[in-house]
Amino acid sequence: ETGVTQTPRHLVMGMTNKKSLKCEQHLGHNAMYWYKQSAKKPLELMFVYSLEERVENNSVPSRFSPECPNSSHLFLHLHTLQPEDSALYLCASSQGPYSANSPLHFGNGTRLTVT
Amino acid sequence: TQLLEQSPQFLSIQEGENLTVYCNSSSVFSSLQWYRQEPGEGPVLLVTVVTGGEVKKLKRLTFQFGDARKDSSLHITAAQPGDTGLYLCAGGAMEYGNKLVFGAGTILRVKS
């Protein structure tokens, strides 16, 4: 079992659907992150939660809605997505607070396809 | 333009060859991290370099942080098929509040 678990691994959804991505970390870390990974582009930070409080929201469209009910779980709720939202969505956690000096532990991602 | 430029974008080599990939910026970084991402998996941290001029070795991988802390390189000796993957550098630039940013990565393919 990896330290950071993401489900589902693959998701195909229509533009009118509502779905949720789930992330769980078993490392006792204090910060959790959502990243979007598209081909040939740098990882894009979407949201950061530190001690269950959202500390970063990188101008992400409102069709993406994060939820962090406790320090071990993170969700990304999706609704009325666009085809350009198709990507690999990665969850990560870090022991330390949100900073460049805190190494990230990633899950294996959810491959999202919007049709 | 990206804050961290990685080169080359893609590299395909034969098993046993040596290679170097680069991570460059015009900004000064407090530290740089290198990750490897294998197909179907998330990135895994390889190393963090924090001191200008620092060299770290991880088996056949050698990481170097530039003296001015604006660039880094990863050298792989005698590459093996298991080295195949996407290599990402990431770091925090002081002028941007030390928030972690990633390069676009170098895709390495090692053929047997």
CSV table of C-alpha atoms in Angstrom, one decimal, chain A:
chain,number,residue,atom,x,y,z
A,1,GLU,CA,0.0,0.0,0.0
A,2,THR,CA,1.5,3.3,-1.0
A,3,GLY,CA,1.6,6.3,1.4
A,4,VAL,CA,-0.8,8.3,-0.7
A,5,THR,CA,-3.8,6.5,-2.3
A,6,GLN,CA,-6.0,7.9,-5.0
A,7,THR,CA,-9.2,6.6,-6.4
A,8,PRO,CA,-10.4,6.1,-9.0
A,9,ARG,CA,-7.3,5.5,-11.2
A,10,HIS,CA,-9.3,6.2,-14.3
A,11,LEU,CA,-12.4,8.3,-14.9
A,12,VAL,CA,-14.4,9.1,-18.0
A,13,MET,CA,-17.2,11.6,-17.6
A,14,GLY,CA,-19.4,13.7,-19.7
A,15,MET,CA,-19.5,17.5,-19.5
A,16,THR,CA,-22.8,17.4,-17.5
A,17,ASN,CA,-21.7,14.8,-15.0
A,18,LYS,CA,-20.7,15.3,-11.4
A,19,LYS,CA,-18.0,13.1,-10.0
A,20,SER,CA,-15.5,13.2,-7.1
A,21,LEU,CA,-11.8,12.2,-6.8
A,22,LYS,CA,-10.6,10.9,-3.5
A,23,CYS,CA,-7.2,11.0,-1.9
A,24,GLU,CA,-6.1,9.4,1.4
A,25,GLN,CA,-2.7,9.7,3.0
A,26,HIS,CA,-1.3,7.2,5.6
A,27,LEU,CA,1.8,9.2,6.4
A,28,GLY,CA,0.6,11.4,9.2
A,29,HIS,CA,1.4,14.5,7.1
A,30,ASN,CA,0.0,17.9,7.8
A,31,ALA,CA,-0.5,19.3,4.3
A,32,MET,CA,-2.3,18.0,1.2
A,33,TYR,CA,-2.3,19.2,-2.4
A,34,TRP,CA,-4.1,18.8,-5.7
A,35,TYR,CA,-2.0,19.1,-8.9
A,36,LYS,CA,-3.0,18.9,-12.5
A,37,GLN,CA,-0.5,17.3,-14.9
A,38,SER,CA,-0.9,17.8,-18.7
A,39,ALA,CA,1.5,16.6,-21.4
A,40,LYS,CA,4.6,18.7,-21.9
A,41,LYS,CA,3.5,21.2,-19.2
A,42,PRO,CA,4.8,21.8,-15.7
A,43,LEU,CA,2.7,20.4,-12.9
A,44,GLU,CA,0.0,23.0,-12.0
A,45,LEU,CA,-0.8,23.5,-8.4
A,46,MET,CA,-4.5,23.7,-7.8
A,47,PHE,CA,-5.2,23.7,-4.1
A,48,VAL,CA,-3.3,23.3,-0.9
A,49,TYR,CA,-4.7,22.4,2.5
A,50,SER,CA,-2.5,22.8,5.7
A,51,LEU,CA,-4.0,21.4,8.9
A,52,GLU,CA,-7.3,21.1,7.1
A,53,GLU,CA,-7.4,24.8,6.1
A,54,ARG,CA,-7.2,25.8,2.5
A,55,VAL,CA,-4.1,28.0,2.2
A,56,GLU,CA,-3.8,28.1,-1.6
A,57,ASN,CA,-6.3,28.4,-4.4
A,58,ASN,CA,-4.4,29.0,-7.7
A,59,SER,CA,-7.2,30.7,-9.7
A,60,VAL,CA,-8.9,27.4,-10.3
A,61,PRO,CA,-12.3,27.5,-12.1
A,62,SER,CA,-15.2,27.0,-9.8
A,63,ARG,CA,-16.2,23.7,-11.6
A,64,PHE,CA,-13.4,22.2,-9.4
A,65,SER,CA,-14.3,22.2,-5.7
A,66,PRO,CA,-11.9,20.8,-3.0
A,67,GLU,CA,-12.9,19.4,0.3
A,68,CYS,CA,-10.6,18.4,3.2
A,69,PRO,CA,-12.7,16.8,6.0
A,70,ASN,CA,-9.6,15.8,8.1
A,71,SER,CA,-5.9,15.7,7.7
A,72,SER,CA,-5.8,12.3,6.1
A,73,HIS,CA,-8.5,12.8,3.4
A,74,LEU,CA,-8.8,15.2,0.4
A,75,PHE,CA,-11.5,15.3,-2.2
A,76,LEU,CA,-11.9,17.1,-5.5
A,77,HIS,CA,-15.5,17.5,-6.6
A,78,LEU,CA,-16.0,17.9,-10.3
A,79,HIS,CA,-19.0,19.3,-12.2
A,80,THR,CA,-19.7,20.6,-15.7
A,81,LEU,CA,-16.1,20.1,-16.8
A,82,GLN,CA,-14.7,20.9,-20.2
A,83,PRO,CA,-12.7,18.7,-22.5
A,84,GLU,CA,-9.6,20.8,-21.8
A,85,ASP,CA,-9.9,19.6,-18.2
A,86,SER,CA,-8.8,16.1,-19.3
A,87,ALA,CA,-5.5,15.4,-17.5
A,88,LEU,CA,-3.8,13.4,-14.8
A,89,TYR,CA,-4.9,14.7,-11.4
A,90,LEU,CA,-2.3,14.1,-8.7
A,91,CYS,CA,-2.7,14.3,-5.0
A,92,ALA,CA,0.3,14.9,-2.8
A,93,SER,CA,1.1,15.3,0.9
A,94,SER,CA,4.0,16.8,2.9
A,95,GLN,CA,5.0,16.5,6.5
A,96,GLY,CA,6.0,20.1,6.9
A,97,PRO,CA,3.9,23.2,6.2
A,98,TYR,CA,3.3,24.4,2.6
A,99,SER,CA,6.7,25.6,1.4
A,100,ALA,CA,9.3,24.7,-1.2
A,101,ASN,CA,11.4,23.1,1.4
A,102,SER,CA,8.8,20.4,2.2
A,103,PRO,CA,9.3,17.3,-0.1
A,104,LEU,CA,6.1,16.0,-1.6
A,105,HIS,CA,4.8,12.4,-1.6
A,106,PHE,CA,2.5,11.8,-4.5
A,107,GLY,CA,-0.3,9.4,-5.2
A,108,ASN,CA,-0.5,7.6,-8.6
A,109,GLY,CA,-3.1,10.0,-9.9
A,110,THR,CA,-6.5,9.8,-11.5
A,111,ARG,CA,-6.5,9.9,-15.3
A,112,LEU,CA,-9.5,12.0,-16.2
A,113,THR,CA,-11.1,12.1,-19.6
A,114,VAL,CA,-13.9,14.6,-20.3
A,115,THR,CA,-16.0,13.7,-23.3
